[in-house]
Short mmCIF file of C-alpha atoms in Angstrom, two decimals:
data_model
loop_
_atom_site.label_atom_id
_atom_site.label_comp_id
_atom_site.label_asym_id
_atom_site.label_seq_id
_atom_site.Cartn_x
_atom_site.Cartn_y
_atom_site.Cartn_z
CA UNK A 364 60.29 109.23 51.51
CA UNK A 365 58.34 106.10 50.61
CA UNK A 366 57.25 103.59 53.21
CA UNK A 367 59.60 101.01 51.66
CA UNK A 368 62.54 103.38 52.08
CA UNK A 369 61.70 104.01 55.73
CA UNK A 370 61.41 100.28 56.42
CA UNK A 371 64.69 99.67 54.62
CA UNK A 372 66.51 102.31 56.67
CA UNK A 373 65.00 100.99 59.91
CA UNK A 374 66.25 97.51 59.01
CA UNK A 375 69.74 98.85 58.28
CA UNK A 376 69.82 100.67 61.64
CA UNK A 377 68.66 97.51 63.40
CA UNK A 378 71.40 95.48 61.70
CA UNK A 379 74.04 98.04 62.65
CA UNK A 380 72.85 97.97 66.27
CA UNK A 381 73.12 94.17 66.23
CA UNK A 382 76.69 94.39 64.93
CA UNK A 383 77.55 96.97 67.58
CA UNK A 384 76.11 94.80 70.35
CA UNK A 385 78.24 91.89 69.15
CA UNK A 386 81.42 93.96 69.41
CA UNK A 387 80.93 95.06 73.00
CA UNK A 388 84.28 95.19 74.77
CA UNK A 389 83.39 96.77 78.14
CA UNK A 390 83.43 94.40 81.11
CA UNK A 391 80.55 96.22 82.86
CA UNK A 392 77.39 96.76 80.80
CA UNK A 393 74.21 98.75 81.27
CA UNK A 394 71.07 96.65 81.53
CA UNK A 395 70.03 97.56 77.99
CA UNK A 396 73.41 96.67 76.54
CA UNK A 397 73.57 93.50 78.62
CA UNK A 398 70.20 92.41 77.21
CA UNK A 399 71.56 92.99 73.70
CA UNK A 400 74.72 91.07 74.60
CA UNK A 401 72.56 88.07 75.54
CA UNK A 402 70.10 88.61 72.70
CA UNK A 403 66.97 89.01 74.81
CA UNK A 404 64.54 91.81 75.58
CA UNK A 405 65.00 94.17 78.51
CA UNK A 406 62.05 92.55 80.31
CA UNK A 407 63.49 89.05 79.88
CA UNK A 408 66.82 90.28 81.21
CA UNK A 409 65.08 91.64 84.31
CA UNK A 410 63.56 88.18 84.81
CA UNK A 411 67.12 86.82 84.83
CA UNK A 412 67.83 89.17 87.74
CA UNK A 413 64.91 87.66 89.66
CA UNK A 414 66.37 84.22 88.88
CA UNK A 415 69.67 85.13 90.54
CA UNK A 416 71.72 87.14 88.05
CA UNK A 417 73.83 89.53 90.13
CA UNK A 418 73.63 93.19 89.16
CA UNK A 419 75.70 95.99 90.67
CA UNK A 420 73.74 99.11 91.60
CA UNK A 421 75.48 102.24 92.85
CA UNK A 422 73.57 105.47 93.31
CA UNK A 423 70.77 104.23 91.03
CA UNK A 424 73.13 103.21 88.22
CA UNK A 425 72.88 99.52 87.35
CA UNK A 426 75.68 97.57 85.71
CA UNK A 427 76.27 93.87 85.17
CA UNK A 428 79.55 92.20 84.34
CA UNK A 429 79.90 90.04 81.24
CA UNK A 430 81.54 87.38 83.43
CA UNK A 431 78.43 87.28 85.63
CA UNK A 432 76.17 87.04 82.58
CA UNK A 433 78.27 84.19 81.16
CA UNK A 434 78.27 82.42 84.56
CA UNK A 435 74.50 82.77 84.85
CA UNK A 436 73.86 81.43 81.35
CA UNK A 437 76.27 78.54 81.96
CA UNK A 438 74.40 77.70 85.19
CA UNK A 439 71.10 77.46 83.32
CA UNK A 440 72.51 75.58 80.34
CA UNK A 441 71.72 71.91 79.87
#
């Protein structure tokens, strides 16, 4: 496979992941999915946690509600 073909397929996969992240219907999201929901990197999303975003952690499993994400973003909007 040519380099162009590989780049093309990687771009298609990235676009499909973007579409999937925009059609998220679960109320509680993993940290990775929550970062995609907001459109930021995982590391940036963790910074949001340090800024006051509430995350639920049970037995090492972290989830965040879309309502909490929306509230947090609204709080920091100007």
